Tab-separated table of C-alpha atoms in Angstrom:
chain	number	residue	atom	x	y	z
S	512	MET	CA	137.443	107.263	75.173
S	513	LYS	CA	138.221	107.600	71.497
S	514	LEU	CA	136.481	110.079	69.222
S	515	LEU	CA	134.047	107.511	67.841
S	516	GLU	CA	133.260	106.254	71.333
S	517	LEU	CA	132.553	109.797	72.507
S	518	TYR	CA	130.255	110.248	69.523
S	519	ILE	CA	128.274	107.111	70.406
S	520	PHE	CA	128.220	108.010	74.109
S	521	ARG	CA	126.925	111.508	73.382
S	522	ARG	CA	124.159	110.248	71.103
S	523	ALA	CA	123.107	107.526	73.563
S	524	PHE	CA	123.119	109.932	76.510
S	525	GLN	CA	121.084	112.527	74.630
S	526	MET	CA	118.486	109.946	73.619
S	527	PHE	CA	118.432	108.576	77.187
S	528	PHE	CA	117.878	112.043	78.622
S	529	ILE	CA	115.217	112.932	76.043
S	530	THR	CA	113.399	109.708	76.958
S	531	LEU	CA	113.808	110.017	80.723
S	532	ILE	CA	112.428	113.521	81.195
S	533	PRO	CA	108.990	113.122	79.491
S	534	VAL	CA	108.312	109.686	80.973
S	535	LEU	CA	109.442	110.818	84.410
S	536	THR	CA	107.289	113.936	84.150
S	537	ILE	CA	104.168	111.970	83.203
S	538	ILE	CA	104.520	109.435	86.024
S	539	TRP	CA	105.494	112.143	88.503
S	540	THR	CA	102.424	114.200	87.559
S	541	ILE	CA	100.138	111.193	88.065
S	542	GLN	CA	101.640	110.542	91.496
S	543	VAL	CA	101.404	114.181	92.532
S	544	LEU	CA	97.802	114.548	91.383
S	545	GLY	CA	96.917	111.665	93.681
S	546	ARG	CA	97.862	113.946	96.590
S	547	ILE	CA	96.312	117.170	95.351
S	548	ASN	CA	93.034	116.584	97.200
S	549	LEU	CA	94.937	116.248	100.458
S	550	VAL	CA	96.626	119.592	99.901
S	551	THR	CA	93.490	121.471	98.789
S	552	ASP	CA	91.225	120.000	101.486
S	553	THR	CA	93.634	120.831	104.290
S	554	GLY	CA	94.310	124.363	103.100
S	555	GLN	CA	98.000	123.840	102.410
S	556	SER	CA	99.930	126.397	100.367
S	557	MET	CA	101.317	125.884	96.882
S	558	GLY	CA	104.771	125.888	98.416
S	559	SER	CA	103.833	122.891	100.564
S	560	PHE	CA	102.386	121.154	97.508
S	561	ALA	CA	105.592	121.771	95.515
S	562	LEU	CA	107.704	120.487	98.413
S	563	LEU	CA	105.593	117.323	98.671
S	564	ALA	CA	105.959	116.798	94.914
S	565	THR	CA	109.739	117.136	95.272
S	566	PHE	CA	109.804	114.449	97.951
S	567	ILE	CA	107.836	112.099	95.686
S	568	LEU	CA	110.282	112.442	92.763
S	569	PRO	CA	113.143	110.259	94.151
S	570	THR	CA	110.739	107.335	94.564
S	571	ILE	CA	110.027	107.341	90.807
S	572	ILE	CA	113.504	107.823	89.333
S	573	PRO	CA	114.838	104.284	90.037
S	574	VAL	CA	111.763	102.776	88.362
S	575	VAL	CA	111.882	104.874	85.193
S	576	LEU	CA	115.654	105.099	84.717
S	577	PRO	CA	116.325	101.500	83.506
S	578	PHE	CA	113.628	101.769	80.834
S	579	ALA	CA	115.035	105.109	79.705
S	580	ILE	CA	118.371	103.310	79.286
S	581	VAL	CA	116.931	100.550	77.118
S	582	ILE	CA	114.945	103.005	74.989
S	583	GLY	CA	117.820	105.462	74.599
S	584	VAL	CA	120.456	102.848	73.716
S	585	THR	CA	118.204	100.836	71.387
S	586	GLN	CA	116.988	103.909	69.535
S	587	THR	CA	120.551	105.202	69.137
S	588	LEU	CA	121.834	101.913	67.744
S	589	ASN	CA	118.815	101.517	65.471
S	590	ALA	CA	119.294	105.030	64.082
S	591	MET	CA	122.994	104.322	63.474
S	592	ASN	CA	122.048	101.140	61.642
S	593	ASN	CA	119.503	102.951	59.466
S	594	ASP	CA	122.172	105.511	58.590
S	595	SER	CA	124.578	102.651	57.715
S	596	GLU	CA	126.973	103.784	60.451
S	597	LEU	CA	127.133	100.330	62.039
S	598	ALA	CA	127.926	98.789	58.646
S	599	VAL	CA	130.725	101.326	58.091
S	600	ILE	CA	132.180	100.592	61.558
S	601	ASP	CA	132.207	96.865	60.799
S	602	ALA	CA	133.639	97.392	57.324
S	603	ALA	CA	136.450	99.530	58.751
S	604	GLY	CA	137.528	96.606	60.928
S	605	ALA	CA	136.890	98.431	64.208
S	606	PRO	CA	136.642	96.184	67.286
S	607	ARG	CA	133.208	95.682	68.804
S	608	SER	CA	134.441	97.384	71.975
S	609	ILE	CA	134.164	100.683	70.078
S	610	LEU	CA	130.401	100.189	70.282
S	611	TYR	CA	130.146	98.414	73.621
S	612	ARG	CA	132.358	100.636	75.774
S	613	PRO	CA	130.390	103.925	75.585
S	614	VAL	CA	127.077	102.139	76.111
S	615	MET	CA	128.371	100.305	79.174
S	616	VAL	CA	129.963	103.462	80.594
S	617	LEU	CA	126.550	105.138	80.383
S	618	ALA	CA	124.805	102.110	81.908
S	619	ILE	CA	127.278	101.726	84.793
S	620	GLY	CA	127.103	105.447	85.551
S	621	MET	CA	123.308	105.343	85.681
S	622	ALA	CA	123.429	102.166	87.791
S	623	ALA	CA	125.606	103.960	90.357
S	624	PHE	CA	123.235	106.940	90.298
S	625	SER	CA	120.248	104.620	90.783
S	626	PHE	CA	121.987	102.908	93.713
S	627	LEU	CA	122.587	106.243	95.447
S	628	ILE	CA	119.000	107.391	94.915
S	629	THR	CA	117.474	104.088	96.049
S	630	ASN	CA	119.563	103.632	99.185
S	631	PHE	CA	120.207	107.151	100.450
S	632	VAL	CA	117.827	109.702	98.923
S	633	GLU	CA	114.597	107.739	98.540
S	634	PRO	CA	114.211	106.609	102.209
S	635	ALA	CA	114.691	110.135	103.498
S	636	SER	CA	112.271	111.500	100.888
S	637	ARG	CA	109.623	108.944	101.841
S	638	THR	CA	109.939	109.906	105.506
S	639	LYS	CA	109.677	113.624	104.739
S	640	ALA	CA	106.646	113.057	102.508
S	641	ARG	CA	104.873	111.026	105.185
S	642	ASP	CA	105.651	113.713	107.776
S	643	MET	CA	104.089	116.336	105.521
S	644	VAL	CA	101.004	114.164	105.030
S	645	ALA	CA	100.729	113.718	108.788
S	646	GLU	CA	100.978	117.466	109.361
S	647	ALA	CA	98.296	118.073	106.736
S	648	TYR	CA	95.943	115.616	108.433
S	649	ALA	CA	96.703	117.198	111.795
S	650	ASP	CA	95.773	120.633	110.439
S	651	LEU	CA	92.641	119.142	108.887
S	652	LEU	CA	91.491	117.645	112.185
S	653	SER	CA	92.532	120.481	114.460
S	654	SER	CA	91.411	123.524	112.476
S	655	VAL	CA	89.784	122.847	109.101
S	656	ILE	CA	86.955	120.373	109.758
S	657	GLU	CA	83.774	122.058	110.962
S	658	GLU	CA	82.343	120.879	114.256
S	659	LYS	CA	79.426	118.384	114.215
S	660	THR	CA	79.748	117.661	110.495
S	661	PHE	CA	80.948	114.502	108.738
S	662	ARG	CA	84.010	115.026	106.587
S	663	SER	CA	85.750	112.637	104.198
S	664	ILE	CA	89.475	112.358	104.921
S	665	GLU	CA	90.203	109.758	102.233
S	666	ASP	CA	88.087	107.392	100.180
S	667	ASN	CA	85.941	105.390	102.644
S	668	LEU	CA	87.388	107.232	105.652
S	669	TYR	CA	85.151	109.740	107.477
S	670	VAL	CA	85.409	111.734	110.678
S	671	GLN	CA	83.160	113.886	112.862
S	672	ILE	CA	84.206	116.146	115.735
S	673	SER	CA	81.722	117.463	118.311
S	674	GLU	CA	83.953	120.146	119.839
S	675	ARG	CA	87.409	121.518	119.183
S	676	HIS	CA	89.483	122.962	122.023
S	677	SER	CA	92.834	124.715	122.131
S	678	GLY	CA	95.989	122.670	122.130
S	679	ARG	CA	94.630	120.344	119.422
S	680	ILE	CA	92.183	118.742	121.849
S	681	LEU	CA	89.117	117.173	120.217
S	682	LYS	CA	85.876	116.208	121.990
S	683	GLY	CA	83.349	113.657	120.777
S	684	LEU	CA	85.495	112.080	118.078
S	685	PHE	CA	83.711	109.743	115.645
S	686	LEU	CA	85.764	107.900	113.009
S	687	VAL	CA	84.454	105.536	110.298
S	688	ASP	CA	86.925	103.428	108.312
S	689	TYR	CA	85.663	101.327	105.377
S	690	ARG	CA	88.996	101.078	103.520
S	691	ASP	CA	89.684	97.468	104.462
S	692	PRO	CA	87.415	95.209	102.342
S	693	ASN	CA	87.586	92.515	105.031
S	694	MET	CA	86.795	94.674	108.049
S	695	ASP	CA	84.618	97.741	108.711
S	696	LEU	CA	85.772	99.832	111.665
S	697	ILE	CA	83.842	102.474	113.598
S	698	TYR	CA	85.566	104.356	116.409
S	699	TYR	CA	84.028	106.577	119.060
S	700	ALA	CA	86.049	108.415	121.692
S	701	ARG	CA	85.052	111.001	124.270
S	702	GLU	CA	88.295	112.822	123.714
S	703	GLY	CA	91.145	112.899	121.222
S	704	SER	CA	94.373	114.823	120.833
S	705	ILE	CA	97.094	115.347	118.270
S	706	ASP	CA	100.681	115.191	119.494
S	707	GLU	CA	103.052	118.152	119.267
S	708	ASN	CA	104.756	116.752	116.172
S	709	GLY	CA	101.416	116.383	114.400
S	710	THR	CA	102.067	112.742	113.523
S	711	THR	CA	99.714	110.777	115.804
S	712	LEU	CA	96.038	111.052	116.697
S	713	THR	CA	95.374	109.578	120.152
S	714	MET	CA	91.799	108.714	121.120
S	715	ARG	CA	90.893	108.175	124.766
S	716	ASP	CA	87.954	106.607	126.629
S	717	GLY	CA	86.089	105.074	123.727
S	718	GLU	CA	85.234	101.936	121.846
S	719	VAL	CA	85.725	100.414	118.398
S	720	HIS	CA	83.094	98.405	116.517
S	721	ARG	CA	84.532	95.831	114.130
S	722	LYS	CA	82.351	94.188	111.476
S	723	ALA	CA	83.966	91.281	109.654
S	724	LYS	CA	83.198	90.277	106.082
S	725	ASP	CA	81.033	87.380	107.294
S	726	GLY	CA	78.839	89.762	109.308
S	727	ARG	CA	80.278	89.095	112.777
S	728	ILE	CA	80.493	92.201	114.959
S	729	SER	CA	82.767	92.762	117.922
S	730	VAL	CA	82.947	95.749	120.267
S	731	VAL	CA	86.185	96.597	122.051
S	732	LYS	CA	86.415	99.330	124.660
S	733	PHE	CA	89.715	101.137	125.073
S	734	LEU	CA	91.326	103.678	127.332
S	735	SER	CA	93.743	104.866	124.664
S	736	TYR	CA	93.997	104.229	120.905
S	737	ALA	CA	96.462	105.741	118.446
S	738	PHE	CA	96.511	106.419	114.700
S	739	ASP	CA	99.443	107.320	112.510
S	740	LEU	CA	98.184	110.395	110.672
S	741	SER	CA	100.542	109.924	107.737
S	742	SER	CA	98.649	106.811	106.702
S	743	MET	CA	95.719	106.819	109.138
S	744	ASN	CA	96.651	103.316	110.282
S	745	GLU	CA	96.381	101.911	113.769
S	746	THR	CA	99.690	102.190	115.617
S	747	THR	CA	101.108	101.246	118.969
S	748	GLY	CA	101.219	104.885	119.946
S	749	ASP	CA	104.617	105.543	118.411
S	750	LYS	CA	105.306	106.841	114.951
S	751	THR	CA	105.106	104.058	112.387
S	752	VAL	CA	108.225	103.670	110.232
S	753	PHE	CA	107.890	101.191	107.389
S	754	SER	CA	110.682	99.141	105.875
S	755	SER	CA	110.845	101.464	102.839
S	756	ASP	CA	111.568	104.384	105.197
S	757	ARG	CA	114.541	102.722	106.875
S	758	SER	CA	118.153	103.482	106.101
S	759	LEU	CA	120.404	100.962	104.402
S	760	ALA	CA	122.409	100.589	107.620
S	761	PHE	CA	119.283	99.577	109.545
S	762	LEU	CA	118.235	97.074	106.875
S	763	LEU	CA	121.691	95.486	106.926
S	764	LYS	CA	121.587	95.184	110.722
S	765	PRO	CA	118.009	95.552	112.040
S	766	ASP	CA	117.307	96.296	115.672
S	767	PRO	CA	115.982	92.991	117.094
S	768	THR	CA	113.754	94.935	119.527
S	769	ASP	CA	112.144	97.124	116.872
S	770	LYS	CA	108.360	96.555	116.982
S	771	VAL	CA	107.785	97.068	113.257
S	772	PHE	CA	110.631	94.712	112.378
S	773	LEU	CA	109.330	92.046	114.755
S	774	HIS	CA	105.860	92.347	113.250
S	775	ALA	CA	107.000	91.906	109.618
S	776	PRO	CA	110.664	90.818	109.291
S	777	GLY	CA	109.994	89.543	105.760
S	778	ALA	CA	109.177	93.051	104.558
S	779	PHE	CA	112.562	94.294	105.763
S	780	ARG	CA	114.341	91.373	104.083
S	781	SER	CA	112.508	92.062	100.827
S	782	GLU	CA	113.264	95.791	100.971
S	783	LEU	CA	116.977	95.179	101.605
S	784	HIS	CA	117.433	92.890	98.623
S	785	ARG	CA	115.333	95.129	96.401
S	786	ARG	CA	117.692	97.997	97.114
S	787	LEU	CA	120.790	95.867	96.602
S	788	SER	CA	119.587	94.430	93.291
S	789	ASP	CA	117.735	97.230	91.482
S	790	TRP	CA	120.997	98.899	90.453
S	791	MET	CA	121.733	95.875	88.226
S	792	LEU	CA	118.804	96.590	85.896
S	793	PRO	CA	120.321	99.542	83.973
S	794	VAL	CA	123.401	97.433	83.181
S	795	VAL	CA	121.397	94.360	82.123
S	796	PHE	CA	118.969	96.486	80.082
S	797	ALA	CA	121.921	98.058	78.242
S	798	LEU	CA	123.269	94.569	77.466
S	799	ILE	CA	119.841	93.578	76.129
S	800	SER	CA	119.863	96.639	73.870
S	801	LEU	CA	123.315	95.749	72.544
S	802	VAL	CA	122.220	92.200	71.754
S	803	VAL	CA	119.018	93.323	70.048
S	804	ALA	CA	120.307	96.322	68.089
S	805	GLY	CA	124.110	96.226	68.245
S	806	ASN	CA	124.733	94.492	64.897
S	807	ALA	CA	124.433	95.856	61.400
S	808	ARG	CA	121.357	94.403	59.721
S	809	SER	CA	119.106	94.930	56.742
S	810	SER	CA	115.911	96.867	57.320
S	811	ARG	CA	114.139	94.618	54.803
S	812	ARG	CA	114.185	91.596	57.071
S	813	ALA	CA	110.767	90.626	58.451
S	814	ARG	CA	111.248	91.102	62.168
S	815	LEU	CA	109.997	93.057	65.107
S	816	HIS	CA	111.317	96.558	65.496
S	817	PRO	CA	114.384	96.398	67.795
S	818	MET	CA	112.708	98.788	70.235
S	819	VAL	CA	109.689	96.498	70.612
S	820	LEU	CA	111.806	93.400	71.166
S	821	ALA	CA	114.093	95.168	73.658
S	822	LEU	CA	111.149	96.517	75.648
S	823	ILE	CA	109.451	93.118	75.726
S	824	LEU	CA	112.583	91.561	77.217
S	825	ALA	CA	113.059	94.485	79.606
S	826	PHE	CA	109.480	94.366	80.883
S	827	ALA	CA	109.699	90.579	81.282
S	828	LEU	CA	112.885	90.878	83.342
S	829	ARG	CA	111.461	93.741	85.428
S	830	TRP	CA	108.270	91.814	86.176
S	831	LEU	CA	110.198	88.659	87.060
S	832	SER	CA	112.522	90.602	89.367
S	833	PHE	CA	109.577	92.296	91.051
S	834	TYR	CA	107.832	88.945	91.531
S	835	ILE	CA	110.889	87.315	93.090
S	836	VAL	CA	111.502	90.262	95.416
S	837	ASN	CA	107.926	89.909	96.666
S	838	LEU	CA	108.522	86.190	97.247
S	839	THR	CA	111.340	87.032	99.658
S	840	LYS	CA	108.760	88.488	102.070
S	841	THR	CA	107.527	84.983	102.832
S	842	SER	CA	110.526	82.826	101.907
S	843	ALA	CA	114.198	83.487	102.548
S	844	ALA	CA	115.017	80.729	100.048
S	845	ALA	CA	114.044	83.092	97.226
S	846	VAL	CA	116.768	85.602	98.119
S	847	PRO	CA	119.513	84.168	95.833
S	848	PHE	CA	117.179	84.356	92.849
S	849	VAL	CA	116.868	88.127	93.336
S	850	TYR	CA	120.448	88.373	92.068
S	851	LEU	CA	120.602	85.235	89.920
S	852	VAL	CA	117.786	86.224	87.558
S	853	PRO	CA	119.202	89.586	86.359
S	854	GLY	CA	122.709	88.115	86.582
S	855	ALA	CA	121.705	85.223	84.333
S	856	PHE	CA	120.173	87.626	81.805
S	857	GLY	CA	123.387	89.621	81.835
S	858	VAL	CA	125.631	86.575	81.409
S	859	VAL	CA	123.564	85.305	78.471
S	860	CYS	CA	123.786	88.712	76.815
S	861	ILE	CA	127.565	88.898	77.373
S	862	VAL	CA	128.055	85.439	75.859
S	863	MET	CA	125.986	86.409	72.824
S	864	LEU	CA	127.985	89.611	72.395
S	865	MET	CA	131.342	87.827	72.741
S	866	THR	CA	130.355	85.164	70.196
S	867	ASN	CA	128.737	87.749	67.912
S	868	ARG	CA	125.398	85.972	67.981
S	869	GLN	CA	122.190	87.786	67.168
S	870	LEU	CA	118.863	87.420	68.889
S	871	ARG	CA	116.468	85.913	66.376
S	872	MET	CA	112.784	85.178	66.534
S	873	PRO	CA	111.485	81.673	65.816
S	874	PRO	CA	110.679	81.252	62.089
S	875	VAL	CA	106.946	80.891	62.762
S	876	ILE	CA	106.788	84.208	64.636
S	877	ALA	CA	109.065	85.900	62.099
S	878	ASN	CA	106.882	84.760	59.177
S	879	LEU	CA	103.695	85.795	60.975
S	880	THR	CA	105.193	89.178	61.809
S	881	GLY	CA	106.270	89.711	58.203
S	882	HIS	CA	102.804	88.732	56.966
S	883	TRP	CA	101.045	91.238	59.206
S	884	MET	CA	103.586	93.966	58.438
S	885	ASN	CA	103.031	93.439	54.689
S	886	ARG	CA	99.266	93.568	55.157
S	887	ALA	CA	99.561	96.763	57.193
S	888	GLU	CA	101.822	98.320	54.539
S	889	ARG	CA	99.375	97.432	51.748
S	890	GLY	CA	96.509	98.840	53.788
S	891	LEU	CA	98.321	102.128	54.354
S	892	ARG	CA	99.151	102.398	50.658
S	893	GLN	CA	95.518	101.746	49.761
S	894	MET	CA	94.327	104.390	52.241
S	895	ALA	CA	96.821	106.892	50.792
S	896	SER	CA	95.667	106.071	47.257
S	897	ASP	CA	91.986	106.452	48.169
S	898	ALA	CA	92.685	109.753	49.901
S	899	LYS	CA	94.565	111.026	46.837
S	900	GLU	CA	91.741	110.039	44.466
S	901	GLY	CA	89.194	111.641	46.760
S	902	GLY	CA	91.187	114.879	46.807
S	903	GLN	CA	91.399	115.001	43.018
S	904	SER	CA	87.662	114.421	42.606
């Protein structure tokens, strides 16, 4: 790249990085704090907590990264416009590729990084995190919970153990599950055990009481019943592996005998196309930023701030993509739209950039925006004037 392109690339990358780290940290902290009760209640060490937090991080990066791109690129271009750098570039007769190339290099690089995280790092991290959760629950049941006392495992999930024996054998197991709003479940088993891997709780010789939302109650006796400790869900006795935990190779060619796949093939289809399409968002978001803020313009024009307009378009595209991906769970006909929607946004942006067209608001919205901005400016000036007079008195 040329010297000017390197200058733009460096500024855009710095702004992208400065945006990514705080936002990623905030969302990561919120996700980690949701698990802190699990760690403290089960007596896990700080090292285990830090490891669990590390496994959660790759699941957040692909979500935050595209928005960091749009914020970083838009803010860089807006700052260059305010400093009259864009006007100087245009006046010097430089081609528009001087501006477009470094932005697209950054976007394509981040798209490749997002693809690698989404398809290779995130599934393994999800599996490791669920294994750690399962081990924590196993420790909670086998050693932490006091005998003959009710203990809350999660919200609306309670357990009581009459006796605890060696080898993770539990006697008189009583489990109450109110998490499903449509069904209340109460389990009783004479005996329970946790497998060697600490992933499954197996109850034997017991019964389950099911109370539906309409008040109907059914009682089912069982010889053996299994729960996946990583999510405390009913299982077939084997470890539950969700579609988000599967490798890309499995999603491309699922095992037709896999029980989880047979139960919900739509979820696997949706997960596959989510992974194959999410990488497009950083590129499309960068194109949106170029359309919104890539031209020299006067700061006196009544218009939305470029950052606001770019984020509105980015959030709209992200929501629409998320909605269509969810539709693919129930309808295979929605699959092409997973790629067509971001592709169409990108093509429109490319056409606007090639024809040097600017994204403009409708006159009504532009006039209304200018009116409110003028009122806000007058109000701030009046507040500053009142504060100055009050200070002098």
